[in-house]
Structures are given as structure tokens and as C-alpha cells.
Short mmCIF file of C-alpha atoms in Angstrom, two decimals:
data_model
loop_
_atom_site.label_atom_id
_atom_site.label_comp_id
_atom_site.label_asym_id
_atom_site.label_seq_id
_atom_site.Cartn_x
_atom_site.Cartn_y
_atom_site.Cartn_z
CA UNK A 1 -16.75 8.15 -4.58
CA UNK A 2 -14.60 4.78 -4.12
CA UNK A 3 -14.02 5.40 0.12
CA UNK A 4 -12.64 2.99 2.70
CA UNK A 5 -13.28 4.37 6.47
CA UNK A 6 -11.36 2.50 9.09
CA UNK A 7 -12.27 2.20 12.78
CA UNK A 8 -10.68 3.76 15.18
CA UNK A 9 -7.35 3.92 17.31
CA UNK A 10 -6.60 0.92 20.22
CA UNK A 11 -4.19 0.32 22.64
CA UNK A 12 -3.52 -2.98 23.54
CA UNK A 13 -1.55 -5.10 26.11
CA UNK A 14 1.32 -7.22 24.55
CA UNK A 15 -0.05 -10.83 23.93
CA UNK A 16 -3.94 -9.27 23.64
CA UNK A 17 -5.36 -9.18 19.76
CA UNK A 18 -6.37 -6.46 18.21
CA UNK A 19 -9.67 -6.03 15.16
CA UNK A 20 -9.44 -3.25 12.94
CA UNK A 21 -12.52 -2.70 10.70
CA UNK A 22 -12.59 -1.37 7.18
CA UNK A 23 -16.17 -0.44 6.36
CA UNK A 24 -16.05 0.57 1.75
CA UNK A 25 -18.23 2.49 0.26
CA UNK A 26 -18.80 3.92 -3.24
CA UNK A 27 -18.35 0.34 -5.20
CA UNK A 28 -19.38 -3.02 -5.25
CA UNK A 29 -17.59 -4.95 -1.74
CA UNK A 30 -17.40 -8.25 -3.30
CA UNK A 31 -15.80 -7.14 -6.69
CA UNK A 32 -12.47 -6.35 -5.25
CA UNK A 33 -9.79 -7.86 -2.87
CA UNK A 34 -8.89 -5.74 0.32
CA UNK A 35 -5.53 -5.86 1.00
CA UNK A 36 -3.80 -4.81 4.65
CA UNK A 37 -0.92 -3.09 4.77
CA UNK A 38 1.46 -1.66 8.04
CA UNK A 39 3.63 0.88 8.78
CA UNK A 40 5.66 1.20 12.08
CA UNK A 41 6.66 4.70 13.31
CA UNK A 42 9.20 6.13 10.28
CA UNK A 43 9.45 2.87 8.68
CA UNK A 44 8.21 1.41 5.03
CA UNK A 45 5.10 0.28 4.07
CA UNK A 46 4.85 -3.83 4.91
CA UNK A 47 1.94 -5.70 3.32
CA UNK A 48 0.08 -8.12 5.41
CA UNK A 49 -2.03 -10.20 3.34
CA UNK A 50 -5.32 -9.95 1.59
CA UNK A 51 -9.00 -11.51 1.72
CA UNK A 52 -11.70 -11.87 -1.64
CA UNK A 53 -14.84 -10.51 0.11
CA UNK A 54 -16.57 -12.52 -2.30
CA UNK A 55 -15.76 -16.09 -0.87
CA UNK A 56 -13.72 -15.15 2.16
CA UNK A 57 -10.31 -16.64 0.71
CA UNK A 58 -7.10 -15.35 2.50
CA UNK A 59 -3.17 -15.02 1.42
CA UNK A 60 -0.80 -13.63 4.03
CA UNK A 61 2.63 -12.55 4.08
CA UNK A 62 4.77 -15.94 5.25
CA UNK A 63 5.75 -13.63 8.49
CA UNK A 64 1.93 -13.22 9.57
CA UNK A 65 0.51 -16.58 8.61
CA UNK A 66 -0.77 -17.96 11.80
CA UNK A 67 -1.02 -14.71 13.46
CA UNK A 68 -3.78 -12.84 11.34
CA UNK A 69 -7.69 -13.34 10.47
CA UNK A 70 -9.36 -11.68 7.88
CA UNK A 71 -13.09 -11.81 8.08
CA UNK A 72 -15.53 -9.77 5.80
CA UNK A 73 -19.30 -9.04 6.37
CA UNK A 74 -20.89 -8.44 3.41
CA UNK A 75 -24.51 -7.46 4.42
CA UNK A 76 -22.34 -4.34 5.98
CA UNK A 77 -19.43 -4.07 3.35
CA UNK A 78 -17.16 -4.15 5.71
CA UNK A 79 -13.52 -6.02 6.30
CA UNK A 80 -11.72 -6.84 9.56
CA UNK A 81 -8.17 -7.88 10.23
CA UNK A 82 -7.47 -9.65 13.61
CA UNK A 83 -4.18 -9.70 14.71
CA UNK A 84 -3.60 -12.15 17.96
CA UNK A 85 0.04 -12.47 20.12
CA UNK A 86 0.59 -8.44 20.19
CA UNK A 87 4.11 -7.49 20.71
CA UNK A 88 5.74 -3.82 20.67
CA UNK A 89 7.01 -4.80 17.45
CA UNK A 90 3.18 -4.45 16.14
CA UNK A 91 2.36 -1.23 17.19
CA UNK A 92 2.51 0.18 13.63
CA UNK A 93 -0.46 2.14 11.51
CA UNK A 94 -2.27 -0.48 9.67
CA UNK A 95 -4.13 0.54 6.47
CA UNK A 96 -6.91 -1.43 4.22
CA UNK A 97 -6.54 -0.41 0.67
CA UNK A 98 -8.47 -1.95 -2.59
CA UNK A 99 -7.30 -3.80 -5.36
CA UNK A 100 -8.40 -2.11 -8.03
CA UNK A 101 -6.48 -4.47 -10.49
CA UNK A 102 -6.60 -8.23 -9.64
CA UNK A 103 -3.99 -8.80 -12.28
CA UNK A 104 -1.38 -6.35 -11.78
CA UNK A 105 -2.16 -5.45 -7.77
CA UNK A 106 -2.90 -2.21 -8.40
CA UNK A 107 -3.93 -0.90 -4.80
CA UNK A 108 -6.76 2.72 -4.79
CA UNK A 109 -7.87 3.82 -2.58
CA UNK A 110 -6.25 3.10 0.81
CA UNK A 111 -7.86 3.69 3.94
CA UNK A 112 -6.99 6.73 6.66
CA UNK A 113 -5.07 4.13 9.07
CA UNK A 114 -5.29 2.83 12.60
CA UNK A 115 -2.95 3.69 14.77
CA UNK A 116 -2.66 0.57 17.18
CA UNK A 117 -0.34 0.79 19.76
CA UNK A 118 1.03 -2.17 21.62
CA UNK A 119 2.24 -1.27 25.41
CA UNK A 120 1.87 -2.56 29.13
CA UNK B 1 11.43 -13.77 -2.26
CA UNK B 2 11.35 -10.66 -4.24
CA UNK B 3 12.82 -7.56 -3.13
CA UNK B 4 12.37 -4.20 -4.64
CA UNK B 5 15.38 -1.77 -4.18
CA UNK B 6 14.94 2.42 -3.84
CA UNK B 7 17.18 4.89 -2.67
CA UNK B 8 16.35 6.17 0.75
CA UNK B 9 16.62 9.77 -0.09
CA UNK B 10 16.68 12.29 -3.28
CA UNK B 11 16.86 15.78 -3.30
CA UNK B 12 16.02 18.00 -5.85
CA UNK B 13 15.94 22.08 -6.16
CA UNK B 14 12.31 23.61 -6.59
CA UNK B 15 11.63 23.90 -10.37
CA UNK B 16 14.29 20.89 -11.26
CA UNK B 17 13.73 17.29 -12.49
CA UNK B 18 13.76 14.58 -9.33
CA UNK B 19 14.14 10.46 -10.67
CA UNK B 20 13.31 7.72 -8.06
CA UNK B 21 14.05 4.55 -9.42
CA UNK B 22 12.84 0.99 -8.07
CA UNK B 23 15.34 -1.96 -8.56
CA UNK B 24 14.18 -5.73 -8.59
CA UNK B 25 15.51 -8.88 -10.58
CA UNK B 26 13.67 -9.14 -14.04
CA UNK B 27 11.26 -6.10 -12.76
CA UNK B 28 10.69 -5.72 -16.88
CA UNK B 29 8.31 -8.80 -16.72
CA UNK B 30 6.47 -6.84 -13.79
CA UNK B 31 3.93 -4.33 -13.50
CA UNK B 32 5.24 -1.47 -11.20
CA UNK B 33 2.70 1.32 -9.35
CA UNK B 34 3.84 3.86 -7.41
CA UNK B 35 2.69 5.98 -3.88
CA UNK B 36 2.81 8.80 -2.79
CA UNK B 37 2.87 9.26 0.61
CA UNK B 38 2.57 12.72 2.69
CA UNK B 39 3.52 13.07 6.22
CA UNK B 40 0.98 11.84 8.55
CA UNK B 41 -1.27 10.51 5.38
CA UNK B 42 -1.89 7.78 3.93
CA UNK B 43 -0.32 7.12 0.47
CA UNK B 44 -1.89 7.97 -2.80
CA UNK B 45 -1.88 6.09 -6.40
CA UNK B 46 0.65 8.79 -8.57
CA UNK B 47 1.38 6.04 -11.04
CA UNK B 48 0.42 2.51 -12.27
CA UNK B 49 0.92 -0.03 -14.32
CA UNK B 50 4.69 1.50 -15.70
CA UNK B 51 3.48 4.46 -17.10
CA UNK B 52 -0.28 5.46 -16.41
CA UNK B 53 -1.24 8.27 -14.31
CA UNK B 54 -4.35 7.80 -12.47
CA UNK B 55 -6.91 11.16 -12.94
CA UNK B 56 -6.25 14.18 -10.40
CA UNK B 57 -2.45 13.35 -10.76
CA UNK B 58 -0.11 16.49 -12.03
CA UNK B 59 0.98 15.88 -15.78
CA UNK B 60 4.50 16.53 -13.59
CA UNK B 61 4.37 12.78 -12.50
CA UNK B 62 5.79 10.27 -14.96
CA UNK B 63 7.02 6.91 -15.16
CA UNK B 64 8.98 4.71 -17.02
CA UNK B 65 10.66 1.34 -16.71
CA UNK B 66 13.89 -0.78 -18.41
CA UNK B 67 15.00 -4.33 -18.03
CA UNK B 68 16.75 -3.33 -14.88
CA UNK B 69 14.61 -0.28 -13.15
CA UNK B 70 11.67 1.20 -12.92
CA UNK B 71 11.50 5.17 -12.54
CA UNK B 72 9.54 7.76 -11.22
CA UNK B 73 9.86 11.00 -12.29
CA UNK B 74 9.01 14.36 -11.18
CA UNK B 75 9.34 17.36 -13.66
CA UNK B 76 9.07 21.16 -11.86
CA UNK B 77 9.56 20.11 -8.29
CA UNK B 78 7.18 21.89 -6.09
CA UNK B 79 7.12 22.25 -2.78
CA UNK B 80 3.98 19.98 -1.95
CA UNK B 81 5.66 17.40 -3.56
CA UNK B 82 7.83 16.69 -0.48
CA UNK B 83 6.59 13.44 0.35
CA UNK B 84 7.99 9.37 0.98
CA UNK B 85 7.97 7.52 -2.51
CA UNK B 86 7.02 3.99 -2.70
CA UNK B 87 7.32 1.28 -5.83
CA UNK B 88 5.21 -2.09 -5.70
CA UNK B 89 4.75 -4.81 -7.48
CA UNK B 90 2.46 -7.76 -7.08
CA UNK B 91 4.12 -11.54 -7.29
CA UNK B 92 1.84 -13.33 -9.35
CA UNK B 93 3.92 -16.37 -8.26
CA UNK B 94 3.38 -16.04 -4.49
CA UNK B 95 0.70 -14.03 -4.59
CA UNK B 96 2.45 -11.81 -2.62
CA UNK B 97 2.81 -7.81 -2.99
CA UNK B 98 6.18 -6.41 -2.94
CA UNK B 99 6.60 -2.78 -2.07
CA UNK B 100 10.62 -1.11 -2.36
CA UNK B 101 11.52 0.41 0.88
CA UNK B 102 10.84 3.76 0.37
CA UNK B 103 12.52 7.47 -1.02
CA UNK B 104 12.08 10.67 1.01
CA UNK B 105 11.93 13.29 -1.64
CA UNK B 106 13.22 16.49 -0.33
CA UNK B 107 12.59 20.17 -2.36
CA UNK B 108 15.05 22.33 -1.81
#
């Protein structure tokens, strides 16, 4: 079946980055976009941005650009977010989730979430 | 940029009819989905595309949309179905995706 497995839980200091993996399985990697999307403790879902594993091309969110890296490796089907200049304000769960629809955004399945927390 | 509008909280009686509806400017020219998302999980597909219900989801979940809002609706509350409800949408102009800010459905 379609899964996305995501590495596991970090703490970080605030100004450190932080890589979170997203290793899919169950489907062709290159086929579909990953997207990243956060949630802080009892808040909304925010999206982040996505990457085309295909050719590597980004978008972000206007409030991330700058701030966030998404890499793929193919040979391992796996995705990575990098997020540099941690604050408090990004200790959130982030979650990797497919596009199953490039024209309407559809997003299935999502990932289980890492939990990164940002404290000195 | 585009917002997408839902009620924070709806309750409903176990057995009853619970609506969520999602609120954006022209969100009739836009494809809606919506999540499903249990405490301490992470969300689920219920609907997508308007209307469609992806395989595995309860014949209970519904949706519908009208020039103004879309709607998500759950016939014969149950229990399980206590969860936080999210719309989204995807910005073809930006190529950004929009998701509404959530609804905690309570069964009561």
C-alpha cells in the first residue's frame, strides 16, 4: 500500500536546523509531489511548501521562503525538509503527505509526523 | 491571499446530522477536499474533489458545495467520529495550498 514513514523525533536549540526525512513506499517517488505540512501544539494545519521528486523543483509558503530546503533522493525514495533559524515558534509536528492530484491538490496519504521541538 | 473560513466548533447528538462548512471568496471555481483528523493522528482523506469519497470512508461522510460554501456532512454521528475537521483547497494561481482553520466536532 501507498505509505510515507517519517524519521524520527529531534530536539533542537533555537537558531540550530532541523532535517526531517520522508522515506514512500508503495508507488512510484517521482510521479507525485510531496508536500510538508505543520501543526503547532492545538493549532491548524499550516502548509509549508512542496518539492517534484522528479526534477527537484520547490514552492514554499511566502512565510518559509528562505528558511526551508527540500531535497529528495531518489535512488532511496525518500524526501527531506530542512528547516534552518529554529525558534520556539517552530516546534510544531511536521507531516509529508502526497499529492495524489497535481491538478486539484488532492493530498493521500500523509505521513505519521515528527514531533520537533525547539528549546534551550 | 486566500483564506478559507470554518467554524471552530460543532456539536452534534449521537445518531443526528453534523454540517461543517468551509467559506472562501469564489470557492465554487475551486476544488475543496476535506481531513479528518483524530487526536494525536495524523489526518485522513474523508472527502475530495466536492463530493467524492475516497474507498474505506463511511457512506455517512458527504459533501457538497455552493457559490458561497463548501460542506461537510456527517449523517448518524458516532462516537469515533469525534475528531478536528479540515477544508483545503489548492491555489492554482500561487501555487499555494490553502487549508480553513479547522472544526472540532464534538458527539454528544
Amino acid at each position: 500500500q501507498v505509505q510515507l514513514v517519517q524519521s524520527g523525533a529531534e530536539v533542537k536549540k533555537p537558531g540550530a536546523s532541523v532535517k526531517v526525512s520522508c522515506k514512500a513506499s508503495g508507488y512510484t517517488f517521482t510521479n507525485y509531489d510531496i508536500n510538508w505540512v505543520r501543526q503547532a501544539t492545538g493549532q491548524g494545519l499550516e502548509w509549508m511548501g512542496w518539492m517534484n521528486p522528479n526534477n527537484g523543483f520547490t514552492g514554499a509558503a511566502q512565510k518559509f521562503q528562505g528558511r526551508v530546503t527540500m531535497t529528495r533522493n531518489i535512488s532511496i525514495y525518500t524526501a527531506y525538509m530542512e528547516v534552518s533559524g529554529l525558534t520556539s515558534e517552530d516546534t510544531a509536528v511536521y507531516y509529508c503527505a502526497r499529492r495524489s492530484d497535481f491538478l486539484t491538490g488532492r493530498i493521500d496519504p500523509w505521513g505519521q509526523g515528527t514531533l520537533v521541538t525547539v528549546s534551550s | 491571499s486566500y483564506e478559507l473560513t470554518q467554524p471552530r466548533s460543532v456539536s452534534v447528538a449521537l445518531g443526528q446530522t453534523a454540517r461543517i462548512t468551509c467559506g472562501g471568496n469564489n470557492i465554487g471555481t475551486k476544488t475543496v477536499h476535506w481531513y479528518q483528523q483524530r487526536p494525536g493522528q495524523a489526518p485522513v482523506l474523508v472527502i475530495f474533489s466536492d463530493t467524492n469519497r475516497p474507498s474505506g470512508i463511511p457512506e455517512r461522510f458527504s459533501g457538497s458545495k455552493s457559490g458561497s460554501a463548501a460542506t461537510l456532512t456527517i449523517s448518524r454521528a458516532q462516537a469515533g467520529d469525534e475528531a478536528d475537521y479540515y477544508c483545503q483547497v489548492w491555489d492554482i494561481s500561487t501555487a499555494w495550498m490553502v487549508f480553513g482553520g479547522g472544526t472540532k466536532l464534538t458527539v454528544l
